[in-house]
PDB file of C-alpha atoms in Angstrom:
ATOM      1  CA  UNK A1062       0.000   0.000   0.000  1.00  0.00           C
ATOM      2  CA  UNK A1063       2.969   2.500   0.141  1.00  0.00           C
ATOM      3  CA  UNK A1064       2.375   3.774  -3.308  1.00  0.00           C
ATOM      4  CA  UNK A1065      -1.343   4.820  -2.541  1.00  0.00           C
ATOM      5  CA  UNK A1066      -1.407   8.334  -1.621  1.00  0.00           C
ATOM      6  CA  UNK A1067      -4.837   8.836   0.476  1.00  0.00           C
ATOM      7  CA  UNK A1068      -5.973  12.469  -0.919  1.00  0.00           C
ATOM      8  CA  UNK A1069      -9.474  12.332   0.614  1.00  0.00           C
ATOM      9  CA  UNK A1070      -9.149  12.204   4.408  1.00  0.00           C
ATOM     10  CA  UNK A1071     -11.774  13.620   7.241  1.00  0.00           C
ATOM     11  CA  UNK A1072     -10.202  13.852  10.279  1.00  0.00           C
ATOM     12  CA  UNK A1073     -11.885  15.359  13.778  1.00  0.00           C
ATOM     13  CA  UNK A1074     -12.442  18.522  12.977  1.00  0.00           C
ATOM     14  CA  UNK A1075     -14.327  17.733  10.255  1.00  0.00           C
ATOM     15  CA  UNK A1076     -17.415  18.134  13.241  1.00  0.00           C
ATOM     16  CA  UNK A1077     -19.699  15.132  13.775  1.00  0.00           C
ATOM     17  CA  UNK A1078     -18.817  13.935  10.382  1.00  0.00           C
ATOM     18  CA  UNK A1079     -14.955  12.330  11.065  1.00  0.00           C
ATOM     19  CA  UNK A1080     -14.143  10.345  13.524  1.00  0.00           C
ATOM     20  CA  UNK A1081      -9.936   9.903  13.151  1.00  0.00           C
ATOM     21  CA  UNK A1082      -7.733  11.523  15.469  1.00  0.00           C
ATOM     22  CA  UNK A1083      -4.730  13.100  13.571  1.00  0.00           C
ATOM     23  CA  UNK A1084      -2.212  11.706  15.798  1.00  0.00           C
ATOM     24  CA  UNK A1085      -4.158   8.137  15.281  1.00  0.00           C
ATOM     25  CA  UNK A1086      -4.295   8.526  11.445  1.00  0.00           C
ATOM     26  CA  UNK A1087      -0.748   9.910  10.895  1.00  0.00           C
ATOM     27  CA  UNK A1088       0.799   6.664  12.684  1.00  0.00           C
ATOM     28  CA  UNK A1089      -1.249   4.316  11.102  1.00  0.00           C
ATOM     29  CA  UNK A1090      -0.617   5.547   7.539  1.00  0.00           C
ATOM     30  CA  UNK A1091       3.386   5.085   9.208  1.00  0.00           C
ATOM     31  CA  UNK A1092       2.156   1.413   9.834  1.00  0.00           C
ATOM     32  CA  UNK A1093       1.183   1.195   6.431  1.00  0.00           C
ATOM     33  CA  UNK A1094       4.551   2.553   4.830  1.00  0.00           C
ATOM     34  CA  UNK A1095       2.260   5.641   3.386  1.00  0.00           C
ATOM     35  CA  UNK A1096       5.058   8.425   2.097  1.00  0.00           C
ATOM     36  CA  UNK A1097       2.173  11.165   2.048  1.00  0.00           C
ATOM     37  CA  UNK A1098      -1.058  11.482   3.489  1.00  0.00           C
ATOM     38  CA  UNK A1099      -3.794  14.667   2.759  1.00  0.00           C
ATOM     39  CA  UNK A1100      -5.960  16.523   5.048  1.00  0.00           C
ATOM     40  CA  UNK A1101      -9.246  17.660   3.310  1.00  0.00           C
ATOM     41  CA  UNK A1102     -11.780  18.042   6.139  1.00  0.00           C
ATOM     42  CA  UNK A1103     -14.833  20.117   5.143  1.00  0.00           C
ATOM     43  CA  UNK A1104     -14.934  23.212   4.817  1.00  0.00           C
ATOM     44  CA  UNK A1105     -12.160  24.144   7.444  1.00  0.00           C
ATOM     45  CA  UNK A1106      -8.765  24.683   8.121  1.00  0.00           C
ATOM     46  CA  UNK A1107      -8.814  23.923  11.356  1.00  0.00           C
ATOM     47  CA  UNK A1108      -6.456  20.773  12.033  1.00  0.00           C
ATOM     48  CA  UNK A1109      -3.695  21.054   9.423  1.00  0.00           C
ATOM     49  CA  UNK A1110      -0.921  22.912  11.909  1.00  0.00           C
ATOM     50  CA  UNK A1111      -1.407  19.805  13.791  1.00  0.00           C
ATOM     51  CA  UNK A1112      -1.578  17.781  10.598  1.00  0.00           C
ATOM     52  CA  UNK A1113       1.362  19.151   9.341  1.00  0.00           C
ATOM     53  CA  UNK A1114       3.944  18.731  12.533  1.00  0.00           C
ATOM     54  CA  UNK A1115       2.072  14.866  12.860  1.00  0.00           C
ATOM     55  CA  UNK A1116       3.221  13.967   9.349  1.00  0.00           C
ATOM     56  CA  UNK A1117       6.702  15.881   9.940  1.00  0.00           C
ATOM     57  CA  UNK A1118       7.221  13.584  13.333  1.00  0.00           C
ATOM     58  CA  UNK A1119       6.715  10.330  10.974  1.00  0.00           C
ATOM     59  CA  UNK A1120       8.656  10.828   8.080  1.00  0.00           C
ATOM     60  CA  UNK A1121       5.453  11.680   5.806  1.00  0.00           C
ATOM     61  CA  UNK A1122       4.673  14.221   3.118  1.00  0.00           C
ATOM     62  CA  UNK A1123       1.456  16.203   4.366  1.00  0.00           C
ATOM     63  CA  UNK A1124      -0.841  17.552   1.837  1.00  0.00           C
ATOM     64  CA  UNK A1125      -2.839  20.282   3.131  1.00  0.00           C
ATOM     65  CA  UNK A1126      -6.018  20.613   1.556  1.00  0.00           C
ATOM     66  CA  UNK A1127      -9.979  21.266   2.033  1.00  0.00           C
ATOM     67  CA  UNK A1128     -13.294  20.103   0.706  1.00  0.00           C
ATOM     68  CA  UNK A1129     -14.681  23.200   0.624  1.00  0.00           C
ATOM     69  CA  UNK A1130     -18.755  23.708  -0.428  1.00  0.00           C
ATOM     70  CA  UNK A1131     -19.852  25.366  -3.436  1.00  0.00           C
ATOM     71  CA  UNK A1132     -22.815  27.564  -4.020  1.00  0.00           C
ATOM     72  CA  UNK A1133     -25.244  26.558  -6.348  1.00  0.00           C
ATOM     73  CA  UNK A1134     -25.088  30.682  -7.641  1.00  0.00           C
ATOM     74  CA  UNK A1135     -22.925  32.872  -6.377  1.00  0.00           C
ATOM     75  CA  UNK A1136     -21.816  32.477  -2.855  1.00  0.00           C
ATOM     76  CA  UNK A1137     -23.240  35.592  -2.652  1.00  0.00           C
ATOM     77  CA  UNK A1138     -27.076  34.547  -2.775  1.00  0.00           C
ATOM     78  CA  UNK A1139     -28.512  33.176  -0.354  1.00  0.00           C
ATOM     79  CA  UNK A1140     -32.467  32.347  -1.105  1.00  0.00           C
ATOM     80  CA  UNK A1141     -33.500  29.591   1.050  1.00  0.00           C
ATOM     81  CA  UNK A1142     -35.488  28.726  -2.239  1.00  0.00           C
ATOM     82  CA  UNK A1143     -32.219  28.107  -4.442  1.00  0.00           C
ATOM     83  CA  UNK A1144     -28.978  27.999  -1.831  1.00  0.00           C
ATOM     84  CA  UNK A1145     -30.068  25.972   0.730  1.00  0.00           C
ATOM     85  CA  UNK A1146     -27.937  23.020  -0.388  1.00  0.00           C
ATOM     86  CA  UNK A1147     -23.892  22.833  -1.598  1.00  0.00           C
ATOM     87  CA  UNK A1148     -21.750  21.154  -3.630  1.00  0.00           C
ATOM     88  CA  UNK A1149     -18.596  19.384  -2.345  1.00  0.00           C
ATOM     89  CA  UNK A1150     -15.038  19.908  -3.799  1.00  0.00           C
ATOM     90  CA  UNK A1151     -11.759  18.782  -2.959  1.00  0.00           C
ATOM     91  CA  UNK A1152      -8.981  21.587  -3.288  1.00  0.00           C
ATOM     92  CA  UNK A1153      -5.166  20.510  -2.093  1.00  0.00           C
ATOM     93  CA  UNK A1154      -2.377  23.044  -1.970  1.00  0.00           C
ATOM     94  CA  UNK A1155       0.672  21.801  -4.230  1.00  0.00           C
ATOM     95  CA  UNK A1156       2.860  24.773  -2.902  1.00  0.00           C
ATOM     96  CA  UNK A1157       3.106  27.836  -0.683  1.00  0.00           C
ATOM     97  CA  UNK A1158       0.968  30.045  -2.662  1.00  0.00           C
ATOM     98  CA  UNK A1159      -1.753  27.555  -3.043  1.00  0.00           C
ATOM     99  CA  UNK A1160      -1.265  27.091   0.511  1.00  0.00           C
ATOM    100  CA  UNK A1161      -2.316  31.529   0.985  1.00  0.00           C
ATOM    101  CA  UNK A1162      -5.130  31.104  -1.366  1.00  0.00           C
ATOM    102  CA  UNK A1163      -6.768  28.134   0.036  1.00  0.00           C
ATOM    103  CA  UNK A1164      -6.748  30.227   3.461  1.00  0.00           C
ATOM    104  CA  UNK A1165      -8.057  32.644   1.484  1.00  0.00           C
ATOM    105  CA  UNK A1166     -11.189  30.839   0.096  1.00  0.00           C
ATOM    106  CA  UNK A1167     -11.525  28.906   2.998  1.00  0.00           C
ATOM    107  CA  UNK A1168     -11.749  32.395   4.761  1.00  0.00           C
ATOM    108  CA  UNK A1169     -14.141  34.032   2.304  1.00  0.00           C
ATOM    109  CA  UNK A1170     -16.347  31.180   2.920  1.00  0.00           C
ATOM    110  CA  UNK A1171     -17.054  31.936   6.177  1.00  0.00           C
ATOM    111  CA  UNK A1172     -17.010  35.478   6.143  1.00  0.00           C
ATOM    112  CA  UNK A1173     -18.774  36.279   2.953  1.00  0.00           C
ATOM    113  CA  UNK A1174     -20.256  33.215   1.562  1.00  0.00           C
ATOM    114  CA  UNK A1175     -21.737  31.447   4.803  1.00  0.00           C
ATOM    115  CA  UNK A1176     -24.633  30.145   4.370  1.00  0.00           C
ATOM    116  CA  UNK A1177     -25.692  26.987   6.410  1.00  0.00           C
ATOM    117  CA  UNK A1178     -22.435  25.841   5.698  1.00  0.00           C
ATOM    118  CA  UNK A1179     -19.260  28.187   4.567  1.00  0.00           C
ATOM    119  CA  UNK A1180     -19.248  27.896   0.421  1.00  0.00           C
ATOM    120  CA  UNK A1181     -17.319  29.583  -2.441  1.00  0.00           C
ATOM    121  CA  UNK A1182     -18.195  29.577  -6.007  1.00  0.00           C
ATOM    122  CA  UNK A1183     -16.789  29.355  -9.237  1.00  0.00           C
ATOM    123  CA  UNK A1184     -15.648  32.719  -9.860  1.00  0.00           C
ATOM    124  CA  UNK A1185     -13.763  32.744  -6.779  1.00  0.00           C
ATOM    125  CA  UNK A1186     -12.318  30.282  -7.271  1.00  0.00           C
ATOM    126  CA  UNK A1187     -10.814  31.706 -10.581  1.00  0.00           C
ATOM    127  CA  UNK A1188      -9.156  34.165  -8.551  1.00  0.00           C
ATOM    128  CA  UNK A1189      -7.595  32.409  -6.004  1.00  0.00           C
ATOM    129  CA  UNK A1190      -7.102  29.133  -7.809  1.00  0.00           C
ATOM    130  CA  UNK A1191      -2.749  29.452  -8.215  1.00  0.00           C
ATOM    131  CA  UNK A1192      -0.809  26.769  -6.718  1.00  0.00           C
ATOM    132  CA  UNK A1193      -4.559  24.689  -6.302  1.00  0.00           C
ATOM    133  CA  UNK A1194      -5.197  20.867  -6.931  1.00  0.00           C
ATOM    134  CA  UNK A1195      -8.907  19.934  -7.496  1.00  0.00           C
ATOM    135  CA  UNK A1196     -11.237  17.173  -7.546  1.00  0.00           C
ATOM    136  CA  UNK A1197     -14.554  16.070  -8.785  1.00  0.00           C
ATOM    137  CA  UNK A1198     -15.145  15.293  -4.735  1.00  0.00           C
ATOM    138  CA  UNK A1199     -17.668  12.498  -3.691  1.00  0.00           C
ATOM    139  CA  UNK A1200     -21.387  11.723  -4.903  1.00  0.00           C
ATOM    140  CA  UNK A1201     -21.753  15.141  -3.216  1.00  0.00           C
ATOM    141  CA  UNK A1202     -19.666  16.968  -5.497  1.00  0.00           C
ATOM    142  CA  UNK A1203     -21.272  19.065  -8.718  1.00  0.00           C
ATOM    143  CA  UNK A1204     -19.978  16.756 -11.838  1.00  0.00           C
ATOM    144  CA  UNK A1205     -21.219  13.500  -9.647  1.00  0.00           C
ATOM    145  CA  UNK A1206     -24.530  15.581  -8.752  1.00  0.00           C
ATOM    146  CA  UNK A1207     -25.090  16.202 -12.798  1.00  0.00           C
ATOM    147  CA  UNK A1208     -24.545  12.541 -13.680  1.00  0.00           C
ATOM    148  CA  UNK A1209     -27.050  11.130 -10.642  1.00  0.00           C
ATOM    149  CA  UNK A1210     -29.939  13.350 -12.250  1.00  0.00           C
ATOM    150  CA  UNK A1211     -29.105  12.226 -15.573  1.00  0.00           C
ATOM    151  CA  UNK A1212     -27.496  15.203 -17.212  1.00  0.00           C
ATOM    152  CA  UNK A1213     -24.525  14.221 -18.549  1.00  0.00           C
ATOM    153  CA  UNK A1214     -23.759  17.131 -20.681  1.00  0.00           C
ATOM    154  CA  UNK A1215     -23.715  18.914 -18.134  1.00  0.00           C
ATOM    155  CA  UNK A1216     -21.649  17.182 -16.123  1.00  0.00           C
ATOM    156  CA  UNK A1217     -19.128  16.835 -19.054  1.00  0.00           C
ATOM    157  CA  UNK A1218     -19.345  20.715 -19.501  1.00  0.00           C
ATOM    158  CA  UNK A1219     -18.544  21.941 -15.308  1.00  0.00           C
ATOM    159  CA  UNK A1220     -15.828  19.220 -15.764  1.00  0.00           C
ATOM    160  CA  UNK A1221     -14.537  21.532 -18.661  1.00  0.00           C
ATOM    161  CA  UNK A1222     -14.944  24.881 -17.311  1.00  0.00           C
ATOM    162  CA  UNK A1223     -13.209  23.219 -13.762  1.00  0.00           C
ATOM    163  CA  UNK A1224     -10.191  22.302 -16.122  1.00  0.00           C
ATOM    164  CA  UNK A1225     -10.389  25.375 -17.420  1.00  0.00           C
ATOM    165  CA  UNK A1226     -10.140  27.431 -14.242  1.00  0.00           C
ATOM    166  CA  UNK A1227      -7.377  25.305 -12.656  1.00  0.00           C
ATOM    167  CA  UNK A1228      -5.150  24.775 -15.528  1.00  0.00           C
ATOM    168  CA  UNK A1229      -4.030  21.479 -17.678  1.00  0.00           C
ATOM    169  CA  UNK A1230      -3.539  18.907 -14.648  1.00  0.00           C
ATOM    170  CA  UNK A1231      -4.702  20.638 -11.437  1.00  0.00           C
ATOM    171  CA  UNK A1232      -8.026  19.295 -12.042  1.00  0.00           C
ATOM    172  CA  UNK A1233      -8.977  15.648 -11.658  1.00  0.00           C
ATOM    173  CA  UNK A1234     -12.172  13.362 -11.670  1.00  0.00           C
ATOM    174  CA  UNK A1235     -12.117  11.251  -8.371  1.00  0.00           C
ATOM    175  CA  UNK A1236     -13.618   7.591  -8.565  1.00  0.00           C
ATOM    176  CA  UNK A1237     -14.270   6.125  -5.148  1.00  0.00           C
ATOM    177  CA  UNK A1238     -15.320   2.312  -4.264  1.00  0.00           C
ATOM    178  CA  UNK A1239     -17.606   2.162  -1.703  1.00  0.00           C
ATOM    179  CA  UNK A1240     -20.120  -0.600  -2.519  1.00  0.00           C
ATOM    180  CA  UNK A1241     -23.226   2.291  -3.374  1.00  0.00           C
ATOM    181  CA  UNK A1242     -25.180   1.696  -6.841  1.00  0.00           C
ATOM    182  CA  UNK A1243     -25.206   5.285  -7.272  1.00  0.00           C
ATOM    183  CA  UNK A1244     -21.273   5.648  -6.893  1.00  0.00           C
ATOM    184  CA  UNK A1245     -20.817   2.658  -9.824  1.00  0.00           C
ATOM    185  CA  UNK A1246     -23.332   4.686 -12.063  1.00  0.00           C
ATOM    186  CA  UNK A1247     -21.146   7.667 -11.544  1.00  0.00           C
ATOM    187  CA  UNK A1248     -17.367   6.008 -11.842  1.00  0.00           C
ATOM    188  CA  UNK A1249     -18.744   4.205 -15.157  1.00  0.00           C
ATOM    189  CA  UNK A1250     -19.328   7.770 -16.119  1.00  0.00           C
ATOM    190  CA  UNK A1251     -16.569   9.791 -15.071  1.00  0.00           C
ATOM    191  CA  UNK A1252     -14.588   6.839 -16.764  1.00  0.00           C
ATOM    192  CA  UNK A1253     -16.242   7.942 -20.109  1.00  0.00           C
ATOM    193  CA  UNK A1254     -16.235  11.563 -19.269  1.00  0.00           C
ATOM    194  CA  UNK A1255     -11.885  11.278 -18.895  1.00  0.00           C
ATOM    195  CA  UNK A1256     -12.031   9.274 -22.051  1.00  0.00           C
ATOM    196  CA  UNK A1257     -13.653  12.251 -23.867  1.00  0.00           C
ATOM    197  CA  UNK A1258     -12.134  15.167 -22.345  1.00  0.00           C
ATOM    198  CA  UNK A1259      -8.832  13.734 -21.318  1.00  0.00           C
ATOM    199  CA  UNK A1260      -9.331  15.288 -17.625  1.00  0.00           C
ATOM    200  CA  UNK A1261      -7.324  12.534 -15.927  1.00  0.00           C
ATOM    201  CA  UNK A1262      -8.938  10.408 -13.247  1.00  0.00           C
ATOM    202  CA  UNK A1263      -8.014   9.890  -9.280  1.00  0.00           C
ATOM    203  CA  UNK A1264      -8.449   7.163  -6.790  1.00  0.00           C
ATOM    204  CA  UNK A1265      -9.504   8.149  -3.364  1.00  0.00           C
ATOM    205  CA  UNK A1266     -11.367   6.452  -0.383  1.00  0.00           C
ATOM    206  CA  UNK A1267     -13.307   9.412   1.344  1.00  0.00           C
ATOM    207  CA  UNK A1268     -11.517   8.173   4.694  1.00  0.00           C
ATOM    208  CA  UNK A1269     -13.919   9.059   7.948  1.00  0.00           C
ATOM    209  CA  UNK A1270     -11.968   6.866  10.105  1.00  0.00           C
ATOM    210  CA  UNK A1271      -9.173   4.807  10.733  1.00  0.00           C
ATOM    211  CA  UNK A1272      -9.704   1.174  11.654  1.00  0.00           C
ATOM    212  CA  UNK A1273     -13.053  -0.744  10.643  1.00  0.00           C
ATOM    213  CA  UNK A1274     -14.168  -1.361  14.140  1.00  0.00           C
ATOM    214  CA  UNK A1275     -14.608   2.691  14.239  1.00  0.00           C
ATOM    215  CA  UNK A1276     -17.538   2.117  12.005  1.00  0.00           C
ATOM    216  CA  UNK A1277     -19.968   2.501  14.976  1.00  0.00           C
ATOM    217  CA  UNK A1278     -18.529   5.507  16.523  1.00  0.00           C
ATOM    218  CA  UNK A1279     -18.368   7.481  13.130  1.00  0.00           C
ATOM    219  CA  UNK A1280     -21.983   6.161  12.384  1.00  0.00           C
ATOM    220  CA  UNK A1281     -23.343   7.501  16.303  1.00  0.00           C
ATOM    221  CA  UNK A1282     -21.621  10.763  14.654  1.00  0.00           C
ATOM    222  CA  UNK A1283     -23.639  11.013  11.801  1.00  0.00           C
ATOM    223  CA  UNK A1284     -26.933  10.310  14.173  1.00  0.00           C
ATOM    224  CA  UNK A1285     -26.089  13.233  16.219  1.00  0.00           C
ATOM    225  CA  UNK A1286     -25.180  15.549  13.090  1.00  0.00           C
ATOM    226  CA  UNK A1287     -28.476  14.311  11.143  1.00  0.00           C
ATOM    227  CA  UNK A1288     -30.842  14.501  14.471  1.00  0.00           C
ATOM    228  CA  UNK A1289     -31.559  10.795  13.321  1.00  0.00           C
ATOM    229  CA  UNK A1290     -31.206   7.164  15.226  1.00  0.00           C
ATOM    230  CA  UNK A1291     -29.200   4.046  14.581  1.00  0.00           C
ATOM    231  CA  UNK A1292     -32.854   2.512  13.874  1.00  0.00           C
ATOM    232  CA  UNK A1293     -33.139   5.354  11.345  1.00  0.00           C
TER     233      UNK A1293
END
């Protein structure tokens, strides 16, 4: 497993949605013989300091990074009508100025574009997009959200104008495996979509946790987040 580079990870402070501990997650990818490890809890910055010196102490490459939300509009509007829900995308600093403008849109999200949840949009993400890595997220994210309601087109077309945006190979289409119907649907797509386009494709594993007997705990999490049960 050394050569897999986990670029999806929620860690604690990704609140009542990820249940591993830095420290716990950093050793075990050392366990594992992991060279680099990413940090992309949503919509914050809040653990990477201690992400950062974790990986240093173990002899692995951190890669600081964010799922951040996206407005459906501008992150500007905010109609309960049309912004009430986000998109998900993964951002990951490849240097020191992406690391300043991921602060920077991570900021703005709070402070201008909060809105249930801190979001960006597109256009900001234009301007602060230097020294940025992106991808397509999870079933969450916008391309995925296109393909589950059918529109393919327009998936294929937000995949362009993301490529566009980021540059020639800062922008990638993430397949997961995580036993859903809907996520096949969508690899089988994105698959296609890279074959068209040539937007190259990414492996990740949407990590929540660390070992498989955390299940529970992360699932209670969820419960608490949702208002919702186990039975639920």
């Amino acid at each position: 497993m050394k050569d897999f580079v986990h670029l999806h990870v929620h860690t604690e402070y990704s609140l009542l949605d990820g249940a591993a501990r830095i420290n716990q997650l950093v050793k075990r990818a050392k366990e594992l013989n992991m060279h680099s490890l990413a940090i992309t809890d949503h919509g914050v910055m809040y653990g990477v300091i201690d992400f950062y010196k974790a990986c240093k102490k173990e002899g692995i490459k951190p890669i600081l990074g964010c799922e951040v939300y996206t407005a459906p509009r501008s992150y500007a509007d905010k109609d309960p009508k049309q912004d009430a829900e986000q998109g998900h995308l993964i951002l990951l600093a490849k240097n020191q100025i992406g690391y300043k403008n991921l602060m920077k849109l991570v900021s703005l999200g709070f402070t201008d574009g909060f809105y249930y949840k801190p979001r960006i949009d597109y256009q900001l993400l234009e301007t602060y997009h230097e020294g940025l890595i992106a991808l397509s997220a999870c079933l969450a994210g916008d391309v995925a959200r296109h393909i589950l309601h059918n529109d393919y087109e327009a998936a294929k077309q937000l995949a362009l104008k993301l490529e566009s945006i980021m540059g020639k190979d800062n922008f990638y289409l993430e397949l997961q495996h995580n036993g859903l119907e809907e996520q096949m649907m969508v690899n089988n797509q994105l698959m296609r979509l890279s074959g068209e386009t040539g937007i190259p494709l990414v492996a990740t594993n949407d990590v929540h946790y660390v070992f498989k007997e955390d299940a529970k705990a992360q699932e209670i999490l969820i419960c608490i987040q949702t208002a919702k049960t186990i039975e639920d």
